Amino acid sequence: MIMLNLTRSAFLRSALLGLCTAGLLTACGGGGQDDNVWSVGTEPAFPPFESVGEGDELVGFDIDLMRAVAEKAGKTVEFQSLPFDGLIPALQGGSIDAAISGMTITEEREKTIDFSDPYFDAGLAIAVAEGTTDVTSLDDLEGKRIAVQIGTTGAEAAASVADAKVSTFDSAPLALQELANGNVDAVVNDAPVTLYAIATGNIPGITVVGELLTEENYGIALPQNSENLEAVNTGLAAIKADGTYDALYEKWFGTAPLAQ
Ligand code: GLN
């Protein structure tokens, strides 16, 4: 009997592994096949937080930060590139263990997923073509054409503007390019990303106006009740305490972080 049980469980194990490899069994769960690997989703068109480097590898503040946090927990990270609006469904479906993607902690999202402690202070800004003089606030965008990235807090803010014609794009750079091309009057997007696009010269002829529209905090997203939440928060606290966080901030933003 014991033999039979062993044989049966060995058979089941290899059958399940086969399904996992074939990608047919979502219950295998993100990094579930290997307890030392976290499978982490990201939408890699949000520099300097995440983007695709010259050798096709993922680079950015979030990428380095996630690896450093995982290291503190004795884990390695395997990144999965996903559309931004596919990250929360992937967390809910169990095909990834976590997501890091400049994702703002919001009450709405917290109904379906969990967030780590905040790791970055951000906020929304309005970008317009250089020389624009009639836009300094969200109200000034009434009746105007606004480009946004799908599924973002920027898209939500734009949706609240009366009579605005909002067009949605898969990534922030595409929305900003639409502005540079003169096809829309404004972009509502995370300030650090828009400012980075301007500073690097990637998107010419645009500028940021007015004040930040919101104060937002980015968090690492996890499935609800994830067993990894505590390890992620402990890792975050550890990299803040030992100077790793400051070094990464300096590397990607060129300045020391403001006191948080
Ligand atoms: N911070 C914004 C949000 O969470 C945008 C994130 C992104 O586009 N990667 O909606």
PDB file of C-alpha atoms and ligand atoms in Angstrom:
ATOM      1  CA  MET A   1       0.000   0.000   0.000  1.00  0.00           C
ATOM      2  CA  ILE A   2       2.753   2.384   0.920  1.00  0.00           C
ATOM      3  CA  MET A   3       4.445   1.616  -2.367  1.00  0.00           C
ATOM      4  CA  LEU A   4       1.263   2.305  -4.216  1.00  0.00           C
ATOM      5  CA  ASN A   5       0.757   5.627  -2.441  1.00  0.00           C
ATOM      6  CA  LEU A   6       4.282   6.704  -3.185  1.00  0.00           C
ATOM      7  CA  THR A   7       3.984   5.730  -6.773  1.00  0.00           C
ATOM      8  CA  ARG A   8       0.698   7.478  -7.063  1.00  0.00           C
ATOM      9  CA  SER A   9       1.921  10.691  -5.494  1.00  0.00           C
ATOM     10  CA  ALA A  10       5.072  10.630  -7.616  1.00  0.00           C
ATOM     11  CA  PHE A  11       2.890  10.191 -10.658  1.00  0.00           C
ATOM     12  CA  LEU A  12       0.625  13.052  -9.628  1.00  0.00           C
ATOM     13  CA  ARG A  13       3.606  15.262  -8.973  1.00  0.00           C
ATOM     14  CA  SER A  14       5.115  14.711 -12.376  1.00  0.00           C
ATOM     15  CA  ALA A  15       1.730  15.117 -14.042  1.00  0.00           C
ATOM     16  CA  LEU A  16       1.208  18.429 -12.233  1.00  0.00           C
ATOM     17  CA  LEU A  17       4.737  19.567 -13.062  1.00  0.00           C
ATOM     18  CA  GLY A  18       4.055  18.803 -16.690  1.00  0.00           C
ATOM     19  CA  LEU A  19       0.951  20.940 -16.592  1.00  0.00           C
ATOM     20  CA  CYS A  20       2.833  23.738 -14.859  1.00  0.00           C
ATOM     21  CA  THR A  21       5.535  23.670 -17.488  1.00  0.00           C
ATOM     22  CA  ALA A  22       2.932  23.742 -20.197  1.00  0.00           C
ATOM     23  CA  GLY A  23       1.456  26.758 -18.445  1.00  0.00           C
ATOM     24  CA  LEU A  24      -1.920  25.050 -18.263  1.00  0.00           C
ATOM     25  CA  LEU A  25      -2.407  25.004 -14.535  1.00  0.00           C
ATOM     26  CA  THR A  26      -2.727  28.470 -13.064  1.00  0.00           C
ATOM     27  CA  ALA A  27      -2.969  26.956  -9.575  1.00  0.00           C
ATOM     28  CA  CYS A  28       0.790  26.343  -9.793  1.00  0.00           C
ATOM     29  CA  GLY A  29       0.792  30.000  -8.830  1.00  0.00           C
ATOM     30  CA  GLY A  30       3.425  32.543  -9.727  1.00  0.00           C
ATOM     31  CA  GLY A  31       6.653  31.397  -8.206  1.00  0.00           C
ATOM     32  CA  GLY A  32       4.894  28.502  -6.531  1.00  0.00           C
ATOM     33  CA  GLN A  33       6.967  25.974  -8.411  1.00  0.00           C
ATOM     34  CA  ASP A  34      10.056  27.236  -6.648  1.00  0.00           C
ATOM     35  CA  ASP A  35       9.671  28.637  -3.158  1.00  0.00           C
ATOM     36  CA  ASN A  36      12.802  30.728  -3.556  1.00  0.00           C
ATOM     37  CA  VAL A  37      11.547  32.648  -6.566  1.00  0.00           C
ATOM     38  CA  TRP A  38       8.993  35.421  -6.588  1.00  0.00           C
ATOM     39  CA  SER A  39       7.249  35.894  -9.892  1.00  0.00           C
ATOM     40  CA  VAL A  40       6.678  39.643 -10.166  1.00  0.00           C
ATOM     41  CA  GLY A  41       4.558  41.424 -12.780  1.00  0.00           C
ATOM     42  CA  THR A  42       5.414  44.832 -14.206  1.00  0.00           C
ATOM     43  CA  GLU A  43       4.401  46.999 -17.162  1.00  0.00           C
ATOM     44  CA  PRO A  44       7.834  48.005 -18.437  1.00  0.00           C
ATOM     45  CA  ALA A  45       7.123  51.327 -20.135  1.00  0.00           C
ATOM     46  CA  PHE A  46       7.249  53.659 -17.146  1.00  0.00           C
ATOM     47  CA  PRO A  47      10.784  55.020 -16.881  1.00  0.00           C
ATOM     48  CA  PRO A  48      12.608  55.598 -14.622  1.00  0.00           C
ATOM     49  CA  PHE A  49      10.600  53.050 -12.598  1.00  0.00           C
ATOM     50  CA  GLU A  50      10.618  50.252 -15.180  1.00  0.00           C
ATOM     51  CA  SER A  51      11.608  50.057 -18.804  1.00  0.00           C
ATOM     52  CA  VAL A  52      13.325  47.727 -21.253  1.00  0.00           C
ATOM     53  CA  GLY A  53      17.075  48.314 -21.433  1.00  0.00           C
ATOM     54  CA  GLU A  54      19.324  48.120 -24.450  1.00  0.00           C
ATOM     55  CA  GLY A  55      19.949  44.420 -24.056  1.00  0.00           C
ATOM     56  CA  ASP A  56      16.198  43.703 -23.705  1.00  0.00           C
ATOM     57  CA  GLU A  57      16.566  43.384 -19.930  1.00  0.00           C
ATOM     58  CA  LEU A  58      14.287  45.169 -17.482  1.00  0.00           C
ATOM     59  CA  VAL A  59      15.819  48.192 -15.796  1.00  0.00           C
ATOM     60  CA  GLY A  60      14.615  50.859 -13.391  1.00  0.00           C
ATOM     61  CA  PHE A  61      14.130  51.958  -9.810  1.00  0.00           C
ATOM     62  CA  ASP A  62      11.304  49.468  -9.206  1.00  0.00           C
ATOM     63  CA  ILE A  63      13.296  46.622 -10.753  1.00  0.00           C
ATOM     64  CA  ASP A  64      16.332  47.259  -8.519  1.00  0.00           C
ATOM     65  CA  LEU A  65      14.142  47.894  -5.474  1.00  0.00           C
ATOM     66  CA  MET A  66      12.164  44.675  -5.913  1.00  0.00           C
ATOM     67  CA  ARG A  67      15.348  42.624  -6.278  1.00  0.00           C
ATOM     68  CA  ALA A  68      16.842  44.244  -3.158  1.00  0.00           C
ATOM     69  CA  VAL A  69      13.671  43.594  -1.137  1.00  0.00           C
ATOM     70  CA  ALA A  70      13.545  39.982  -2.317  1.00  0.00           C
ATOM     71  CA  GLU A  71      17.198  39.459  -1.458  1.00  0.00           C
ATOM     72  CA  LYS A  72      16.494  40.453   2.142  1.00  0.00           C
ATOM     73  CA  ALA A  73      13.884  37.686   2.191  1.00  0.00           C
ATOM     74  CA  GLY A  74      16.296  35.156   0.670  1.00  0.00           C
ATOM     75  CA  LYS A  75      14.397  35.140  -2.636  1.00  0.00           C
ATOM     76  CA  THR A  76      15.186  35.894  -6.239  1.00  0.00           C
ATOM     77  CA  VAL A  77      12.825  37.631  -8.640  1.00  0.00           C
ATOM     78  CA  GLU A  78      11.562  36.533 -12.011  1.00  0.00           C
ATOM     79  CA  PHE A  79       9.821  39.420 -13.769  1.00  0.00           C
ATOM     80  CA  GLN A  80       6.822  39.021 -16.049  1.00  0.00           C
ATOM     81  CA  SER A  81       5.931  41.851 -18.403  1.00  0.00           C
ATOM     82  CA  LEU A  82       2.194  42.476 -18.404  1.00  0.00           C
ATOM     83  CA  PRO A  83      -0.128  45.304 -19.458  1.00  0.00           C
ATOM     84  CA  PHE A  84      -0.753  47.700 -16.558  1.00  0.00           C
ATOM     85  CA  ASP A  85      -4.471  46.892 -16.487  1.00  0.00           C
ATOM     86  CA  GLY A  86      -3.609  43.168 -16.432  1.00  0.00           C
ATOM     87  CA  LEU A  87      -1.555  43.301 -13.223  1.00  0.00           C
ATOM     88  CA  ILE A  88      -4.425  43.213 -10.728  1.00  0.00           C
ATOM     89  CA  PRO A  89      -6.240  40.391 -12.569  1.00  0.00           C
ATOM     90  CA  ALA A  90      -2.947  38.431 -12.623  1.00  0.00           C
ATOM     91  CA  LEU A  91      -2.568  38.909  -8.856  1.00  0.00           C
ATOM     92  CA  GLN A  92      -6.144  37.801  -8.295  1.00  0.00           C
ATOM     93  CA  GLY A  93      -5.720  34.781 -10.558  1.00  0.00           C
ATOM     94  CA  GLY A  94      -2.523  33.715  -8.788  1.00  0.00           C
ATOM     95  CA  SER A  95      -0.283  33.727 -11.857  1.00  0.00           C
ATOM     96  CA  ILE A  96       2.122  36.208 -10.194  1.00  0.00           C
ATOM     97  CA  ASP A  97       3.240  36.552  -6.561  1.00  0.00           C
ATOM     98  CA  ALA A  98       3.550  40.349  -6.634  1.00  0.00           C
ATOM     99  CA  ALA A  99       3.500  43.374  -8.919  1.00  0.00           C
ATOM    100  CA  ILE A 100       5.727  46.437  -8.903  1.00  0.00           C
ATOM    101  CA  SER A 101       4.833  49.038 -11.498  1.00  0.00           C
ATOM    102  CA  GLY A 102       4.690  52.521 -10.015  1.00  0.00           C
ATOM    103  CA  MET A 103       1.305  51.431  -8.723  1.00  0.00           C
ATOM    104  CA  THR A 104      -0.518  53.885  -6.503  1.00  0.00           C
ATOM    105  CA  ILE A 105      -2.044  52.579  -3.309  1.00  0.00           C
ATOM    106  CA  THR A 106      -5.766  53.369  -3.634  1.00  0.00           C
ATOM    107  CA  GLU A 107      -8.798  52.380  -1.570  1.00  0.00           C
ATOM    108  CA  GLU A 108     -10.449  51.009  -4.684  1.00  0.00           C
ATOM    109  CA  ARG A 109      -7.542  48.670  -5.453  1.00  0.00           C
ATOM    110  CA  GLU A 110      -7.282  47.656  -1.806  1.00  0.00           C
ATOM    111  CA  LYS A 111     -10.722  46.059  -2.142  1.00  0.00           C
ATOM    112  CA  THR A 112      -9.206  43.346  -4.341  1.00  0.00           C
ATOM    113  CA  ILE A 113      -5.451  43.219  -3.601  1.00  0.00           C
ATOM    114  CA  ASP A 114      -3.056  44.064  -0.776  1.00  0.00           C
ATOM    115  CA  PHE A 115      -0.237  46.599  -0.825  1.00  0.00           C
ATOM    116  CA  SER A 116       3.103  46.728   0.950  1.00  0.00           C
ATOM    117  CA  ASP A 117       4.018  49.777   2.989  1.00  0.00           C
ATOM    118  CA  PRO A 118       4.489  52.808   0.699  1.00  0.00           C
ATOM    119  CA  TYR A 119       7.887  52.972  -1.014  1.00  0.00           C
ATOM    120  CA  PHE A 120       7.656  56.150  -3.117  1.00  0.00           C
ATOM    121  CA  ASP A 121       5.850  59.515  -2.926  1.00  0.00           C
ATOM    122  CA  ALA A 122       4.394  60.607  -6.254  1.00  0.00           C
ATOM    123  CA  GLY A 123       1.432  62.548  -7.617  1.00  0.00           C
ATOM    124  CA  LEU A 124      -0.294  63.454 -10.845  1.00  0.00           C
ATOM    125  CA  ALA A 125       0.772  66.360 -13.034  1.00  0.00           C
ATOM    126  CA  ILE A 126      -0.683  67.939 -16.158  1.00  0.00           C
ATOM    127  CA  ALA A 127       1.596  68.128 -19.190  1.00  0.00           C
ATOM    128  CA  VAL A 128       0.876  70.479 -22.103  1.00  0.00           C
ATOM    129  CA  ALA A 129       2.685  71.696 -25.195  1.00  0.00           C
ATOM    130  CA  GLU A 130       5.368  74.283 -24.450  1.00  0.00           C
ATOM    131  CA  GLY A 131       3.962  77.781 -24.774  1.00  0.00           C
ATOM    132  CA  THR A 132       0.450  76.826 -23.627  1.00  0.00           C
ATOM    133  CA  THR A 133      -0.846  79.619 -21.382  1.00  0.00           C
ATOM    134  CA  ASP A 134      -4.470  78.738 -20.629  1.00  0.00           C
ATOM    135  CA  VAL A 135      -3.959  75.573 -18.538  1.00  0.00           C
ATOM    136  CA  THR A 136      -2.874  75.534 -14.906  1.00  0.00           C
ATOM    137  CA  SER A 137      -5.429  73.211 -13.279  1.00  0.00           C
ATOM    138  CA  LEU A 138      -7.670  70.255 -14.016  1.00  0.00           C
ATOM    139  CA  ASP A 139     -10.654  72.641 -14.372  1.00  0.00           C
ATOM    140  CA  ASP A 140      -8.876  74.385 -17.246  1.00  0.00           C
ATOM    141  CA  LEU A 141      -9.039  71.112 -19.203  1.00  0.00           C
ATOM    142  CA  GLU A 142     -12.845  71.311 -19.462  1.00  0.00           C
ATOM    143  CA  GLY A 143     -13.875  70.485 -23.022  1.00  0.00           C
ATOM    144  CA  LYS A 144     -10.289  69.749 -24.059  1.00  0.00           C
ATOM    145  CA  ARG A 145      -8.582  66.625 -25.455  1.00  0.00           C
ATOM    146  CA  ILE A 146      -6.657  64.641 -22.830  1.00  0.00           C
ATOM    147  CA  ALA A 147      -4.459  61.560 -23.327  1.00  0.00           C
ATOM    148  CA  VAL A 148      -3.947  59.079 -20.473  1.00  0.00           C
ATOM    149  CA  GLN A 149      -2.670  55.584 -19.807  1.00  0.00           C
ATOM    150  CA  ILE A 150      -5.379  52.955 -19.407  1.00  0.00           C
ATOM    151  CA  GLY A 151      -6.283  51.808 -15.906  1.00  0.00           C
ATOM    152  CA  THR A 152      -4.277  54.474 -14.090  1.00  0.00           C
ATOM    153  CA  THR A 153      -5.053  57.113 -11.491  1.00  0.00           C
ATOM    154  CA  GLY A 154      -4.358  59.663 -14.258  1.00  0.00           C
ATOM    155  CA  ALA A 155      -7.133  58.112 -16.355  1.00  0.00           C
ATOM    156  CA  GLU A 156      -9.452  58.395 -13.378  1.00  0.00           C
ATOM    157  CA  ALA A 157      -8.621  62.073 -12.843  1.00  0.00           C
ATOM    158  CA  ALA A 158      -9.162  62.835 -16.534  1.00  0.00           C
ATOM    159  CA  ALA A 159     -12.534  61.077 -16.434  1.00  0.00           C
ATOM    160  CA  SER A 160     -13.691  63.621 -13.836  1.00  0.00           C
ATOM    161  CA  VAL A 161     -13.144  66.606 -16.160  1.00  0.00           C
ATOM    162  CA  ALA A 162     -16.382  67.951 -17.626  1.00  0.00           C
ATOM    163  CA  ASP A 163     -16.804  67.541 -21.392  1.00  0.00           C
ATOM    164  CA  ALA A 164     -13.208  66.421 -21.888  1.00  0.00           C
ATOM    165  CA  LYS A 165     -12.427  64.089 -24.773  1.00  0.00           C
ATOM    166  CA  VAL A 166     -10.224  61.464 -23.147  1.00  0.00           C
ATOM    167  CA  SER A 167      -8.149  59.060 -25.248  1.00  0.00           C
ATOM    168  CA  THR A 168      -6.486  56.090 -23.569  1.00  0.00           C
ATOM    169  CA  PHE A 169      -3.149  54.487 -24.437  1.00  0.00           C
ATOM    170  CA  ASP A 170      -1.410  51.301 -23.301  1.00  0.00           C
ATOM    171  CA  SER A 171       1.583  53.171 -21.901  1.00  0.00           C
ATOM    172  CA  ALA A 172       2.486  56.590 -20.535  1.00  0.00           C
ATOM    173  CA  PRO A 173       5.123  57.282 -23.249  1.00  0.00           C
ATOM    174  CA  LEU A 174       2.477  56.698 -25.943  1.00  0.00           C
ATOM    175  CA  ALA A 175       0.132  59.193 -24.270  1.00  0.00           C
ATOM    176  CA  LEU A 176       2.962  61.746 -23.966  1.00  0.00           C
ATOM    177  CA  GLN A 177       3.942  61.209 -27.614  1.00  0.00           C
ATOM    178  CA  GLU A 178       0.357  61.976 -28.618  1.00  0.00           C
ATOM    179  CA  LEU A 179       0.753  65.335 -26.873  1.00  0.00           C
ATOM    180  CA  ALA A 180       4.122  65.974 -28.543  1.00  0.00           C
ATOM    181  CA  ASN A 181       2.451  65.200 -31.893  1.00  0.00           C
ATOM    182  CA  GLY A 182      -0.155  67.888 -31.213  1.00  0.00           C
ATOM    183  CA  ASN A 183      -3.079  65.452 -31.263  1.00  0.00           C
ATOM    184  CA  VAL A 184      -4.246  66.247 -27.715  1.00  0.00           C
ATOM    185  CA  ASP A 185      -4.153  69.321 -25.464  1.00  0.00           C
ATOM    186  CA  ALA A 186      -2.858  67.639 -22.314  1.00  0.00           C
ATOM    187  CA  VAL A 187      -1.683  64.459 -20.601  1.00  0.00           C
ATOM    188  CA  VAL A 188      -2.520  63.594 -16.997  1.00  0.00           C
ATOM    189  CA  ASN A 189       0.189  61.270 -15.722  1.00  0.00           C
ATOM    190  CA  ASP A 190       2.471  60.595 -12.757  1.00  0.00           C
ATOM    191  CA  ALA A 191       4.742  63.630 -12.330  1.00  0.00           C
ATOM    192  CA  PRO A 192       8.050  61.734 -11.876  1.00  0.00           C
ATOM    193  CA  VAL A 193       7.541  59.869 -15.153  1.00  0.00           C
ATOM    194  CA  THR A 194       6.487  62.921 -17.170  1.00  0.00           C
ATOM    195  CA  LEU A 195       9.360  64.973 -15.718  1.00  0.00           C
ATOM    196  CA  TYR A 196      11.814  62.166 -16.543  1.00  0.00           C
ATOM    197  CA  ALA A 197      10.557  61.993 -20.146  1.00  0.00           C
ATOM    198  CA  ILE A 198      11.099  65.748 -20.465  1.00  0.00           C
ATOM    199  CA  ALA A 199      14.501  65.749 -18.733  1.00  0.00           C
ATOM    200  CA  THR A 200      15.863  62.932 -20.898  1.00  0.00           C
ATOM    201  CA  GLY A 201      14.655  64.622 -24.074  1.00  0.00           C
ATOM    202  CA  ASN A 202      12.609  61.538 -24.946  1.00  0.00           C
ATOM    203  CA  ILE A 203       9.470  63.601 -25.498  1.00  0.00           C
ATOM    204  CA  PRO A 204      10.301  67.044 -26.911  1.00  0.00           C
ATOM    205  CA  GLY A 205       8.242  70.232 -26.817  1.00  0.00           C
ATOM    206  CA  ILE A 206       6.157  69.543 -23.724  1.00  0.00           C
ATOM    207  CA  THR A 207       6.165  70.952 -20.210  1.00  0.00           C
ATOM    208  CA  VAL A 208       4.491  70.383 -16.829  1.00  0.00           C
ATOM    209  CA  VAL A 209       2.122  73.059 -15.514  1.00  0.00           C
ATOM    210  CA  GLY A 210       0.628  74.055 -12.193  1.00  0.00           C
ATOM    211  CA  GLU A 211       0.870  72.090  -9.003  1.00  0.00           C
ATOM    212  CA  LEU A 212       0.654  68.373  -8.411  1.00  0.00           C
ATOM    213  CA  LEU A 213      -3.014  67.351  -8.667  1.00  0.00           C
ATOM    214  CA  THR A 214      -2.711  64.590  -6.089  1.00  0.00           C
ATOM    215  CA  GLU A 215      -0.445  63.112  -3.465  1.00  0.00           C
ATOM    216  CA  GLU A 216      -0.004  59.411  -4.161  1.00  0.00           C
ATOM    217  CA  ASN A 217       2.106  56.628  -2.690  1.00  0.00           C
ATOM    218  CA  TYR A 218       3.403  53.673  -4.648  1.00  0.00           C
ATOM    219  CA  GLY A 219       3.234  50.220  -3.087  1.00  0.00           C
ATOM    220  CA  ILE A 220       4.254  46.716  -4.070  1.00  0.00           C
ATOM    221  CA  ALA A 221       1.013  44.899  -4.868  1.00  0.00           C
ATOM    222  CA  LEU A 222       0.283  41.390  -3.606  1.00  0.00           C
ATOM    223  CA  PRO A 223      -2.658  39.027  -3.757  1.00  0.00           C
ATOM    224  CA  GLN A 224      -5.052  39.472  -0.850  1.00  0.00           C
ATOM    225  CA  ASN A 225      -3.801  37.715   2.296  1.00  0.00           C
ATOM    226  CA  SER A 226      -0.490  36.865   0.624  1.00  0.00           C
ATOM    227  CA  GLU A 227       1.920  34.966   2.834  1.00  0.00           C
ATOM    228  CA  ASN A 228       4.683  37.205   1.439  1.00  0.00           C
ATOM    229  CA  LEU A 229       3.348  40.545   2.704  1.00  0.00           C
ATOM    230  CA  GLU A 230       5.323  40.494   5.909  1.00  0.00           C
ATOM    231  CA  ALA A 231       8.572  39.491   4.176  1.00  0.00           C
ATOM    232  CA  VAL A 232       8.104  42.289   1.630  1.00  0.00           C
ATOM    233  CA  ASN A 233       7.518  44.899   4.344  1.00  0.00           C
ATOM    234  CA  THR A 234      10.451  43.615   6.389  1.00  0.00           C
ATOM    235  CA  GLY A 235      12.663  43.744   3.290  1.00  0.00           C
ATOM    236  CA  LEU A 236      11.521  47.294   2.486  1.00  0.00           C
ATOM    237  CA  ALA A 237      12.274  48.455   6.014  1.00  0.00           C
ATOM    238  CA  ALA A 238      15.685  46.771   5.864  1.00  0.00           C
ATOM    239  CA  ILE A 239      16.737  48.448   2.598  1.00  0.00           C
ATOM    240  CA  LYS A 240      15.578  51.811   3.950  1.00  0.00           C
ATOM    241  CA  ALA A 241      17.603  51.266   7.129  1.00  0.00           C
ATOM    242  CA  ASP A 242      20.847  50.065   5.503  1.00  0.00           C
ATOM    243  CA  GLY A 243      21.177  52.794   2.841  1.00  0.00           C
ATOM    244  CA  THR A 244      20.253  50.608  -0.157  1.00  0.00           C
ATOM    245  CA  TYR A 245      17.048  52.576  -0.759  1.00  0.00           C
ATOM    246  CA  ASP A 246      18.879  55.923  -0.755  1.00  0.00           C
ATOM    247  CA  ALA A 247      21.536  54.574  -3.123  1.00  0.00           C
ATOM    248  CA  LEU A 248      18.890  53.344  -5.570  1.00  0.00           C
ATOM    249  CA  TYR A 249      17.033  56.648  -5.350  1.00  0.00           C
ATOM    250  CA  GLU A 250      20.228  58.528  -6.105  1.00  0.00           C
ATOM    251  CA  LYS A 251      21.016  56.168  -8.997  1.00  0.00           C
ATOM    252  CA  TRP A 252      17.671  56.700 -10.740  1.00  0.00           C
ATOM    253  CA  PHE A 253      16.696  60.251  -9.738  1.00  0.00           C
ATOM    254  CA  GLY A 254      20.107  61.843  -9.329  1.00  0.00           C
ATOM    255  CA  THR A 255      19.237  63.337  -5.944  1.00  0.00           C
ATOM    256  CA  ALA A 256      18.851  62.164  -2.383  1.00  0.00           C
ATOM    257  CA  PRO A 257      15.245  61.310  -1.442  1.00  0.00           C
ATOM    258  CA  LEU A 258      13.231  63.980   0.352  1.00  0.00           C
ATOM    259  CA  ALA A 259      12.671  63.045   3.982  1.00  0.00           C
ATOM    260  CA  GLN A 260       9.785  60.571   3.973  1.00  0.00           C
TER     261      GLN A 260
HETATM  262  N1  GLN B   1       0.644  55.488 -10.439  1.00  0.00           N
HETATM  263  C1  GLN B   1      -0.328  55.333 -11.469  1.00  0.00           C
HETATM  264  C2  GLN B   1      -1.352  54.306 -11.065  1.00  0.00           C
HETATM  265  O1  GLN B   1      -1.120  53.536 -10.203  1.00  0.00           O
HETATM  266  C3  GLN B   1       0.287  54.951 -12.815  1.00  0.00           C
HETATM  267  C4  GLN B   1       1.088  53.681 -12.777  1.00  0.00           C
HETATM  268  C5  GLN B   1       1.628  53.220 -14.121  1.00  0.00           C
HETATM  269  O2  GLN B   1       1.213  53.690 -15.175  1.00  0.00           O
HETATM  270  N2  GLN B   1       2.551  52.310 -14.126  1.00  0.00           N
HETATM  271  O3  GLN B   1      -2.392  54.239 -11.619  1.00  0.00           O
END
